[in-house]
Short mmCIF file of C-alpha atoms in Angstrom, two decimals:
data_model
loop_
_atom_site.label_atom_id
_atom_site.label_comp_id
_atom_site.label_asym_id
_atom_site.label_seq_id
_atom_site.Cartn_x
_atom_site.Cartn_y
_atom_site.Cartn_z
CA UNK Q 1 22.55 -8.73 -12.44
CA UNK Q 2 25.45 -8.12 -9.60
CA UNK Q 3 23.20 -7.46 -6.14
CA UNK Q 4 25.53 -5.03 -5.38
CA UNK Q 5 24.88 -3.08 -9.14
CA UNK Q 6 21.48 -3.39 -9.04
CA UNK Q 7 19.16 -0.59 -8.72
CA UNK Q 8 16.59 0.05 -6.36
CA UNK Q 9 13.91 2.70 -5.90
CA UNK Q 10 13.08 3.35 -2.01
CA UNK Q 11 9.10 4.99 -2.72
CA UNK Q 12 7.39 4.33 0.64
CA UNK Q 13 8.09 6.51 3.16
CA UNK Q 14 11.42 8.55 2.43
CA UNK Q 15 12.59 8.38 -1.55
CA UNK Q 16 15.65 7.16 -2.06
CA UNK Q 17 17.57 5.40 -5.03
CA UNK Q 18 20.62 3.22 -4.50
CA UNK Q 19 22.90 0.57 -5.72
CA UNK Q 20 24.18 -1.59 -2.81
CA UNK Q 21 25.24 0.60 0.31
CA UNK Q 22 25.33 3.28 -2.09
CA UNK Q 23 22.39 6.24 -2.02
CA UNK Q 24 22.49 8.18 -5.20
CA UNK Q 25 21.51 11.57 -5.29
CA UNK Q 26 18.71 12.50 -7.45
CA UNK Q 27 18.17 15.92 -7.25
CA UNK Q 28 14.88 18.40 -8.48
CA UNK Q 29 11.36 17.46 -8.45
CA UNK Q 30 11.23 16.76 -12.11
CA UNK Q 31 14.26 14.46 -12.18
CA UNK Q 32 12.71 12.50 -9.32
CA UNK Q 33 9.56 12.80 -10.80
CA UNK Q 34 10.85 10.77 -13.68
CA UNK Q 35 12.42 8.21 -11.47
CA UNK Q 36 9.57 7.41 -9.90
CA UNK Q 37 6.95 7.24 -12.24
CA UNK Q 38 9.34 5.25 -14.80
CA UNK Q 39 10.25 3.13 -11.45
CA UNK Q 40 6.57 1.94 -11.02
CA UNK Q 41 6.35 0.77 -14.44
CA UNK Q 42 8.47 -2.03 -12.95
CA UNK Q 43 10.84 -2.23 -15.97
CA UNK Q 44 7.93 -2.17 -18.58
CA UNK Q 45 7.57 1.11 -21.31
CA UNK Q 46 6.21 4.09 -20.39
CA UNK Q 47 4.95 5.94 -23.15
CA UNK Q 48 6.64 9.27 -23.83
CA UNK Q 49 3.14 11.40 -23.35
CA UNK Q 50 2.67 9.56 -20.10
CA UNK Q 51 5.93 11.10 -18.87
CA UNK Q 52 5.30 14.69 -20.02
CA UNK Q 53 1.85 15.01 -18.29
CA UNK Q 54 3.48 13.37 -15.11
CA UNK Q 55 6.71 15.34 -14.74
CA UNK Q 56 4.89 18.40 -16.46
CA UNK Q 57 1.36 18.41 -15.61
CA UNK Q 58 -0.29 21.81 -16.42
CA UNK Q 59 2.80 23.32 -17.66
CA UNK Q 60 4.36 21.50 -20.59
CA UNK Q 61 7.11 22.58 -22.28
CA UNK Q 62 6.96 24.04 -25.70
CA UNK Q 63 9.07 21.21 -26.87
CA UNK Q 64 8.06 18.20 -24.89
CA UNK Q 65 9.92 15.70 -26.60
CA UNK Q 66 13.67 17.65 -26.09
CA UNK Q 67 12.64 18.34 -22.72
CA UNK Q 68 12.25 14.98 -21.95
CA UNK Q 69 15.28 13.50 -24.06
CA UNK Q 70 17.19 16.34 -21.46
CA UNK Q 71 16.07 15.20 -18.32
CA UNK Q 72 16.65 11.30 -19.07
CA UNK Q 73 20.03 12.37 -20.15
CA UNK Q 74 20.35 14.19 -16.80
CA UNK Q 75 19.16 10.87 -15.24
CA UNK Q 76 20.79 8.51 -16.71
CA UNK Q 77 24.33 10.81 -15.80
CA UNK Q 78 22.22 10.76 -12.19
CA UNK Q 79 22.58 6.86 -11.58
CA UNK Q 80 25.63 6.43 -13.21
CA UNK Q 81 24.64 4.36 -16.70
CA UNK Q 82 23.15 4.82 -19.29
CA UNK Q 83 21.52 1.50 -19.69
CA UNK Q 84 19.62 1.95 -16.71
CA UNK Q 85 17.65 4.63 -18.66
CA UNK Q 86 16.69 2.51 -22.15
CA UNK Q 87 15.14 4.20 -24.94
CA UNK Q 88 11.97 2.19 -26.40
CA UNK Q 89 9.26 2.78 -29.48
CA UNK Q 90 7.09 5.79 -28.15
CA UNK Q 91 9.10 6.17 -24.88
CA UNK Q 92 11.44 4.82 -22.21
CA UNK Q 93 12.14 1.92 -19.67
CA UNK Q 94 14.09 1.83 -16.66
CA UNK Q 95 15.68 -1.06 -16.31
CA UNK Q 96 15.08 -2.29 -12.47
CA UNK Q 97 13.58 -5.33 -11.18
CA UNK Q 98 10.00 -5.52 -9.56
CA UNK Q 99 11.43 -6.74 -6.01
CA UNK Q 100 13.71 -3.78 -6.12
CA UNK Q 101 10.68 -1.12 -6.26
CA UNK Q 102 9.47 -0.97 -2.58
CA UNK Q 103 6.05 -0.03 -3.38
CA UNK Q 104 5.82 -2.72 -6.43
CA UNK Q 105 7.38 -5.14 -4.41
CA UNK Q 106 4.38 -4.68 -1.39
CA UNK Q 107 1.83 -4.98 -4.00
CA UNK Q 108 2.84 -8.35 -4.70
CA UNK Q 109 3.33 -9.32 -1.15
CA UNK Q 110 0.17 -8.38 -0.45
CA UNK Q 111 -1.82 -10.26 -3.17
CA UNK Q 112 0.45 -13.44 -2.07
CA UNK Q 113 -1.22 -13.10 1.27
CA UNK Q 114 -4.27 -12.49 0.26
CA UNK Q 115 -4.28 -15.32 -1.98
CA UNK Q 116 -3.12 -17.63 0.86
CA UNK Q 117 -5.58 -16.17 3.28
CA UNK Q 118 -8.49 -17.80 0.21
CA UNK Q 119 -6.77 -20.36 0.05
CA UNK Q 120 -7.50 -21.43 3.94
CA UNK Q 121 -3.57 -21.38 4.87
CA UNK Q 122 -3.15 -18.05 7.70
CA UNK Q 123 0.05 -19.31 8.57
CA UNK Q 124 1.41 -18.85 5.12
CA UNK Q 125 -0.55 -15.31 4.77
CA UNK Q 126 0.56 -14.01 8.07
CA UNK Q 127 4.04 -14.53 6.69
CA UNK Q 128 3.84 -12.56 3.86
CA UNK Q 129 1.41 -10.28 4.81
CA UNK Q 130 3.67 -9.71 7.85
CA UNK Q 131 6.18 -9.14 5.75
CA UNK Q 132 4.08 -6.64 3.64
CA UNK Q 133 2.86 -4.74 6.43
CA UNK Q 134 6.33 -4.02 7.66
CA UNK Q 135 7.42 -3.04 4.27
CA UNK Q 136 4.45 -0.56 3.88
CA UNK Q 137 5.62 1.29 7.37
CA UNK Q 138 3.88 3.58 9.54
CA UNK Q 139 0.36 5.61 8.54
CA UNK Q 140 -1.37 2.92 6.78
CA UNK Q 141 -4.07 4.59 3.99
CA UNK Q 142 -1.56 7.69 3.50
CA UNK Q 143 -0.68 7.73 0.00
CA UNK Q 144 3.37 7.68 -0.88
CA UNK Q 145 4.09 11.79 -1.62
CA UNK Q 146 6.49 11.43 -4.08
CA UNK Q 147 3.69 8.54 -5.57
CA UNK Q 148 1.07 10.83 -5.61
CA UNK Q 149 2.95 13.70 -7.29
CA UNK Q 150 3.55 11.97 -10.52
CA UNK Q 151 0.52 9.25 -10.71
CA UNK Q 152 -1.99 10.40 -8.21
CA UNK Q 153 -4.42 6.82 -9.21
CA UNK Q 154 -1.11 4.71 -8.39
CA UNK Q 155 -0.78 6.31 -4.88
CA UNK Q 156 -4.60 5.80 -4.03
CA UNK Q 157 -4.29 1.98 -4.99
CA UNK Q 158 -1.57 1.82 -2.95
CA UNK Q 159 -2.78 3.49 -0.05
CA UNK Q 160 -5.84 1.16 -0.45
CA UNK Q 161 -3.59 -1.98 -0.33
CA UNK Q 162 -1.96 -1.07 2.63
CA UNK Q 163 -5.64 -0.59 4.75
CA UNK Q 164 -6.77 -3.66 3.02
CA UNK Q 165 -2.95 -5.52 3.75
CA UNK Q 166 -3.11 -4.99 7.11
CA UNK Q 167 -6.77 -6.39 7.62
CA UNK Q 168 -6.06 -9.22 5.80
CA UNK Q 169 -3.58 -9.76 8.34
CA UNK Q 170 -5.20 -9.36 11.22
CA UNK Q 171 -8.03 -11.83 9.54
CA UNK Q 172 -4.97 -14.43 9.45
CA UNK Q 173 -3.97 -13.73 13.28
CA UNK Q 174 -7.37 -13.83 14.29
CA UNK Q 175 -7.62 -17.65 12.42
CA UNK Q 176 -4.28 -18.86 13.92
CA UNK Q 177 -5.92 -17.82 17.81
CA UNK Q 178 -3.26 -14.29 18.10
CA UNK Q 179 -6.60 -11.69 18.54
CA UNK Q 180 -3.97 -10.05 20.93
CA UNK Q 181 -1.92 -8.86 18.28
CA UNK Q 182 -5.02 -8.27 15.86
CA UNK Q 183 -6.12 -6.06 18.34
CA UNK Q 184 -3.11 -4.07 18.84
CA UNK Q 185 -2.97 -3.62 14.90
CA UNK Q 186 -6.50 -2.79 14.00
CA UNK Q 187 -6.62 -0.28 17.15
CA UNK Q 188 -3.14 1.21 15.19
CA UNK Q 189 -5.11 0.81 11.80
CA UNK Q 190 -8.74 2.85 13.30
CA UNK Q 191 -5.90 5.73 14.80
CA UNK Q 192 -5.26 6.77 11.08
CA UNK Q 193 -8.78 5.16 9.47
CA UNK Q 194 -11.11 5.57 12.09
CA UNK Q 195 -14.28 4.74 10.03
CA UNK Q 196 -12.69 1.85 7.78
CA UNK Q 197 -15.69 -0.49 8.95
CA UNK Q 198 -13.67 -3.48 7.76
CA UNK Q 199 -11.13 -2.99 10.34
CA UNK Q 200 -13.92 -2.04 13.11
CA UNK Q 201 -15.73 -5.56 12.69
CA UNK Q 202 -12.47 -7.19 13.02
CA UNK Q 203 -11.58 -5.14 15.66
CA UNK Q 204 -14.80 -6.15 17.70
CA UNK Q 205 -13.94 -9.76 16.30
CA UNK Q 206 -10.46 -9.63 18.28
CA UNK Q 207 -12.05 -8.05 21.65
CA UNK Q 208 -14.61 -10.41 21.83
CA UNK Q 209 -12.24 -13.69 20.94
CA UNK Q 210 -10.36 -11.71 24.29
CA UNK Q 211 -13.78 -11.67 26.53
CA UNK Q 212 -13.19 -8.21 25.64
CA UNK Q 213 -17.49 -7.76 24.36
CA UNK Q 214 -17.93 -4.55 25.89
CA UNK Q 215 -15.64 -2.80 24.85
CA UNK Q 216 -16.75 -4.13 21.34
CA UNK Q 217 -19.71 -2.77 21.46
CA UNK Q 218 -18.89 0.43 22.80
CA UNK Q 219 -16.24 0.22 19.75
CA UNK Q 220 -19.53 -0.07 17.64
CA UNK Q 221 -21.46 2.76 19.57
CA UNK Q 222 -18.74 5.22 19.10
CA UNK Q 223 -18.32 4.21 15.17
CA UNK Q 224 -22.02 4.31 14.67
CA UNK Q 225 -22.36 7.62 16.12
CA UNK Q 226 -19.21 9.26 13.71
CA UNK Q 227 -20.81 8.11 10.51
CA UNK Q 228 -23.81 9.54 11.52
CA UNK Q 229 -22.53 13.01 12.38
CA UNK Q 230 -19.82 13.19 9.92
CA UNK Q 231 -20.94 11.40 7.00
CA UNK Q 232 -25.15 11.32 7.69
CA UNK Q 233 -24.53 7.73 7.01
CA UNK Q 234 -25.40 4.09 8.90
CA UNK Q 235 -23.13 1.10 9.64
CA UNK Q 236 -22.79 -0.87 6.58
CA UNK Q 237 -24.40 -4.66 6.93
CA UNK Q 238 -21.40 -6.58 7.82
CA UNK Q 239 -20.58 -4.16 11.03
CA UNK Q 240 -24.35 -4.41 12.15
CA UNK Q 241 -23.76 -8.32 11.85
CA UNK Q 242 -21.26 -8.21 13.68
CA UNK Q 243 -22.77 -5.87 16.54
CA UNK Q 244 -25.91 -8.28 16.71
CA UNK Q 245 -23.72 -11.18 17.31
CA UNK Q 246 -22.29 -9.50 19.76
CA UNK Q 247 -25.45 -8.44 21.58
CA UNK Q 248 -26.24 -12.68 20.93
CA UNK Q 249 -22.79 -13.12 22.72
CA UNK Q 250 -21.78 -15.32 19.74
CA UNK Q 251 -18.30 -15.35 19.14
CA UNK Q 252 -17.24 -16.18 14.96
CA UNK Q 253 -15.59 -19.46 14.82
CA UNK Q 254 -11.86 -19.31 13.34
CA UNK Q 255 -12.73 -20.23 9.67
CA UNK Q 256 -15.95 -18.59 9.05
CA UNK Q 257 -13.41 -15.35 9.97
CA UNK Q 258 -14.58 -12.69 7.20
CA UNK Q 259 -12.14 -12.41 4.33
CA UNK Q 260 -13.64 -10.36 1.59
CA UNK Q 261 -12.72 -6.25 1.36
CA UNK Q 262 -15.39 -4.57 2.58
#
């Protein structure tokens, strides 16, 4: 398809729809809701029912079916063609490509990197993790509004992905020597997930690699203490690793750099 006639679906941050330069308008909740949820199907079927409980939720229509026929109509007069709106057995299927859904297109940049981060190459995952991260935005762990407001499970993976996407990041910067900028990310990371104990291990990982052990373990001290009061919980065993190689004044060597999701 024409780049300049494809669509795309803007999910992450501000929704928008568009063709080229071109924003289309897609006004009323329902009529976005639609978008969206048919959008993250990434040009598979979505099953008529699926629809009505999204766009509907506790209030269906009495007839669910001509409801639904009336708002793809409406949506399909919305973006300007009515193949972009195709009907299927059981349901319908928008007809855009995976790389043109923001939030489908981060998934897959994010399991790229993580994939190259197993596979021992950072440069190659801070690439596309970079490139993942950036996508993603600000307020990583917030799930996508207009996301959450048609397939609430959706935004939560999501918003796991991104906590998870930038980590793995930082675990590639931290392997190719740049615990500056790990650092600087994690410390933007623990502003908006301040118990993610993932991201404080790395984050003591990065201030040590910087001589930085102090403030590492006062890092730990202060995370230690919120779980407690907050949640009536303890560190988790990787974090209290890490704090007793710290108080051992070991530093981790580049590849033995933990990978896994905590």
């Amino acid at each position: 398809m024409d780049g300049d006639a494809r669509l795309r679906v803007t999910l992450l941050g501000a929704f928008r729809a568009s063709r080229g330069d071109a924003a289309l308008p897609v006004p009323g909740a329902r009529l976005r809701g639609l978008l969206v949820r048919l959008a993250l199907a990434g040009g598979r079927a979505v099953e008529q029912g699926v629809l009505v409980d999204a766009i509907w939720a506790e209030d269906p229509p009495a007839g669910p079916a001509h409801a639904l026929q009336t708002l793809v109509s409406r949506l399909r007069r919305t973006l300007g063609s009515a193949g972009d709106v195709a009907q299927v057995a059981g349901g319908y299927r928008l007809e855009v490509d995976v790389a043109d859904v923001d939030a489908l297109r981060f998934e897959q940049l994010a399991a790229a990197g993580r994939d190259r981060l197993r596979a021992g190459d950072p440069n190659a995952a801070a690439a596309v993790l970079g490139e993942a991260v950036e996508l993603w935005g600000d307020r990583p762990g917030a799930e996508p509004a207009v996301v959450a407001a048609v397939a609430p499970a959706a935004a939560t993976r999501l918003a796991y992905a991104s906590v998870e996407a930038v980590a793995d990041l930082a675990v590639a910067e931290l392997s190719l020597g740049r615990a500056g900028e790990a650092a600087a990310r994690l410390t933007a990371l623990l502003a908006e997930q301040p118990v993610h104990e993932r991201a404080v291990a790395l984050l003591m990982d990065a201030l040590a690699a910087q001589g930085r052990q102090a403030e590492a373990l006062a890092l730990y001290e202060r995370v230690r203490e919120t779980l407690a009061g907050v949640l009536g919980a303890d560190p988790g065993t990787a974090l209290r690793e890490r704090h007793l190689r710290l108080l051992r004044a070991e530093r981790p060597a580049a590849d033995t750099i933990d990978t896994a999701t905590a």
